Coordinates of C-alpha atoms in Angstrom, one line a residue:
E11 CA 24.9 -35.0 1.2
D12 CA 26.7 -34.1 -2.2
L13 CA 24.2 -32.2 -4.3
S14 CA 25.5 -33.8 -7.3
T15 CA 24.3 -37.5 -6.8
L16 CA 20.8 -35.1 -6.9
G17 CA 18.5 -35.6 -9.6
G18 CA 18.3 -32.2 -11.1
E19 CA 15.3 -30.7 -10.3
T20 CA 15.6 -32.1 -6.4
Q21 CA 19.6 -29.6 -6.3
C22 CA 17.7 -27.1 -8.0
T23 CA 14.6 -26.8 -5.2
L24 CA 17.7 -26.4 -2.8
W25 CA 19.4 -24.2 -3.8
H26 CA 16.4 -21.9 -4.7
D27 CA 16.3 -22.1 -0.9
A28 CA 19.7 -22.1 0.4
V29 CA 19.5 -18.8 -2.0
M30 CA 15.8 -18.2 -0.3
A31 CA 17.3 -18.6 3.4
L32 CA 20.8 -16.0 2.2
K33 CA 18.5 -14.1 1.5
R34 CA 15.5 -13.4 4.5
L35 CA 19.4 -13.7 6.8
S36 CA 20.8 -10.2 4.5
F37 CA 17.1 -8.9 5.1
V38 CA 17.0 -8.7 8.7
A39 CA 20.7 -7.7 8.5
A40 CA 19.5 -4.4 6.8
Q41 CA 16.4 -4.1 9.2
L42 CA 18.7 -4.3 12.2
M43 CA 22.6 -1.9 10.6
P44 CA 21.4 1.9 11.1
K45 CA 18.5 3.7 9.3
P46 CA 19.6 7.2 9.5
G47 CA 16.7 9.1 8.6
A48 CA 13.8 6.4 8.1
R49 CA 11.5 8.1 9.7
Q50 CA 11.4 10.6 7.0
V51 CA 10.8 7.6 4.9
L52 CA 8.4 5.4 5.9
A53 CA 6.7 9.1 7.1
R54 CA 6.4 9.7 3.1
V55 CA 4.6 5.9 2.9
V56 CA 0.6 6.6 1.4
T57 CA -2.0 6.1 4.4
V58 CA -4.7 4.7 5.0
D59 CA -6.8 8.1 3.3
D60 CA -5.1 6.7 0.4
L61 CA -6.0 3.8 -0.3
P62 CA -9.2 3.1 -2.3
G63 CA -13.1 3.1 -0.7
G64 CA -12.9 2.8 3.8
G65 CA -12.2 0.3 6.9
W66 CA -8.1 0.3 5.9
S67 CA -5.3 0.6 8.8
V68 CA -1.9 -0.2 9.1
I69 CA -1.3 -3.9 10.5
D70 CA 2.7 -3.2 10.1
E71 CA 5.7 -1.0 9.4
R72 CA 9.2 -1.6 8.7
T73 CA 13.0 -0.3 7.6
W74 CA 16.3 -1.5 6.9
R75 CA 19.0 -1.0 4.7
T76 CA 18.3 0.0 1.4
G77 CA 21.3 -3.0 -1.2
V78 CA 22.2 -4.8 1.5
S79 CA 21.0 -7.8 0.3
V80 CA 22.0 -7.0 -2.8
P81 CA 25.4 -7.1 -2.3
G82 CA 26.4 -7.7 -6.4
T83 CA 24.4 -5.0 -8.3
E84 CA 26.1 -1.6 -8.6
W85 CA 23.0 0.3 -7.1
G86 CA 22.8 -1.6 -4.2
K87 CA 26.4 -0.6 -3.4
R88 CA 24.9 3.1 -4.4
A89 CA 22.4 2.8 -1.9
R90 CA 24.4 1.6 0.8
A91 CA 27.6 3.5 0.6
A92 CA 25.3 6.7 1.2
G93 CA 23.2 5.7 3.8
S94 CA 19.9 5.2 2.1
V95 CA 16.4 3.5 4.0
A96 CA 13.5 1.9 2.2
A97 CA 10.4 2.0 3.9
W98 CA 7.3 -0.4 3.7
R99 CA 3.5 -0.7 5.5
S100 CA 1.8 -2.8 5.5
F101 CA -3.0 -2.2 6.0
E102 CA -5.5 -4.9 6.3
A103 CA -9.2 -3.1 5.5
V104 CA -11.2 -6.7 7.7
A105 CA -14.7 -5.4 6.3
A106 CA -13.6 -5.9 2.8
R107 CA -11.6 -9.1 2.9
Q108 CA -9.2 -7.0 1.1
W109 CA -4.7 -6.9 1.5
C110 CA -2.2 -3.9 0.1
W111 CA 1.6 -3.1 0.7
V112 CA 3.7 -0.5 -0.2
Q113 CA 7.5 -0.1 -0.1
V114 CA 9.7 2.5 -1.2
M115 CA 13.1 2.8 -1.3
P116 CA 15.4 5.7 -2.6
L117 CA 18.1 5.0 -4.5
V118 CA 20.6 7.7 -6.2
S119 CA 19.1 7.8 -9.4
E120 CA 17.3 7.8 -11.6
P121 CA 19.3 5.3 -13.9
D122 CA 19.4 3.4 -10.6
A123 CA 15.8 2.7 -10.0
L124 CA 15.9 1.9 -13.7
S125 CA 18.7 -0.8 -13.0
A126 CA 16.9 -1.6 -9.4
L127 CA 13.2 -2.8 -11.0
E128 CA 15.1 -5.4 -13.7
G129 CA 14.8 -8.9 -12.0
I130 CA 12.8 -7.0 -8.6
G131 CA 9.9 -10.1 -9.6
D132 CA 13.0 -12.3 -8.8
R133 CA 14.4 -10.3 -5.8
L134 CA 11.3 -10.3 -3.3
L135 CA 10.5 -12.6 -0.2
R136 CA 7.5 -14.3 -0.2
N137 CA 5.0 -14.7 2.5
L138 CA 5.6 -17.4 4.6
R139 CA 2.1 -17.0 6.6
A140 CA 0.4 -17.4 3.9
E141 CA -2.1 -20.5 3.7
V142 CA -1.9 -20.6 -0.1
T143 CA -1.0 -22.7 -3.5
L144 CA 0.1 -21.1 -6.2
L145 CA -1.9 -22.8 -9.7
R146 CA -0.8 -19.3 -12.2
E147 CA 0.9 -16.9 -12.1
H148 CA 2.3 -13.5 -15.3
D149 CA 3.6 -10.8 -15.7
V150 CA 0.9 -7.9 -17.4
D151 CA 1.3 -5.1 -19.8
I152 CA 0.9 -2.0 -17.5
E153 CA 1.3 2.0 -19.3
A154 CA 3.7 3.3 -17.8
F155 CA 1.8 6.7 -15.3
P156 CA 2.6 10.0 -15.0
G157 CA 5.9 10.0 -13.2
A158 CA 7.0 6.5 -12.9
G159 CA 10.1 5.8 -15.7
R160 CA 9.1 2.1 -16.0
V161 CA 6.7 -0.7 -14.6
W162 CA 6.4 -3.9 -14.9
A163 CA 2.8 -6.0 -13.0
H164 CA 2.4 -9.3 -12.5
E165 CA -0.5 -10.9 -11.5
Q166 CA -0.6 -14.3 -9.3
H167 CA -3.4 -16.7 -9.0
T168 CA -4.2 -18.3 -5.9
I169 CA -5.9 -21.2 -4.0
G170 CA -6.4 -21.3 -0.1
P171 CA -8.6 -22.0 2.6
D172 CA -10.6 -19.4 1.6
G173 CA -10.7 -20.9 -1.7
E174 CA -9.3 -19.3 -5.6
G175 CA -7.8 -15.7 -4.6
V176 CA -6.2 -13.6 -7.5
A177 CA -2.5 -11.2 -5.9
R178 CA -1.7 -8.1 -8.3
M179 CA 1.7 -6.3 -8.1
L180 CA 2.8 -3.1 -9.3
A181 CA 6.7 -2.6 -9.2
A182 CA 7.5 1.2 -10.5
A183 CA 10.9 3.9 -11.2
C184 CA 9.5 6.9 -10.4
G185 CA 12.7 9.7 -10.8
A186 CA 15.0 7.8 -7.4
Y187 CA 13.3 5.5 -6.0
V188 CA 11.9 2.5 -7.0
I189 CA 8.0 1.7 -4.7
V190 CA 5.5 -1.3 -4.9
V191 CA 2.7 -2.2 -4.3
S192 CA 0.9 -5.6 -3.8
A193 CA -2.4 -5.4 -3.4
S194 CA -5.4 -9.2 -2.5
G195 CA -8.3 -10.0 -0.9
S196 CA -11.1 -11.4 -2.3
P197 CA -13.2 -9.6 -3.9
E198 CA -9.9 -9.0 -5.6
W199 CA -8.5 -5.9 -6.8
A200 CA -8.7 -4.4 -10.0
W201 CA -5.4 -3.0 -11.7
D202 CA -6.8 0.3 -11.7
P203 CA -7.3 0.9 -8.0
V204 CA -3.3 -0.6 -7.8
V205 CA -2.3 1.6 -10.3
S206 CA -3.8 4.8 -8.7
V207 CA -1.8 3.8 -4.8
A208 CA 1.2 3.4 -7.2
R209 CA 0.7 7.4 -8.4
R210 CA -0.3 8.0 -5.3
Q211 CA 2.7 7.1 -3.8
A212 CA 4.3 8.6 -6.3
G213 CA 3.1 12.0 -5.9
L214 CA 4.3 11.7 -2.1
L215 CA 7.6 11.6 -3.2
A216 CA 7.4 14.4 -6.0
A217 CA 6.3 16.1 -3.5

């Protein structure tokens, strides 16, 4: 069907869906490519002992080649050429009904990390398994913590089978790394513990 025959809103929706599908295919390809040093990068991601409270367990972890899903960016090109590998680990506290995931993306320089932080919210993939509807979302002003050159913070308010919830996300450029912390659950996370996890992650990368 020719997209020009559709209404503007429908065209935008179809275009967005197509772009997201391409992003997911690129992400799958990035996971399947050779990943030298993947274990070393994953070993520098926070563990259950670094999270607030207790009862945490790891539910998933992955590594992939940095920059493969953003071929049009200069920082992505340099990361691919350097063989950079990103790592991601997710956690669950069943008793507390809380979740968290942390991502570490090594880049080749501090300026590249600052560039990669721009627009990061538009590049993060939506969780297709999340049975929730987005009610509202907005950016949040968070001061850069020690070790971070710049931060971006965002929160989403949702509703689902278990009622309303809040997901909070913090991304930071820390030296030549971009780190992302996402936290959700009921009771909802306050911003202070989200920042504390990000600070801990930055400390592990600086050690």
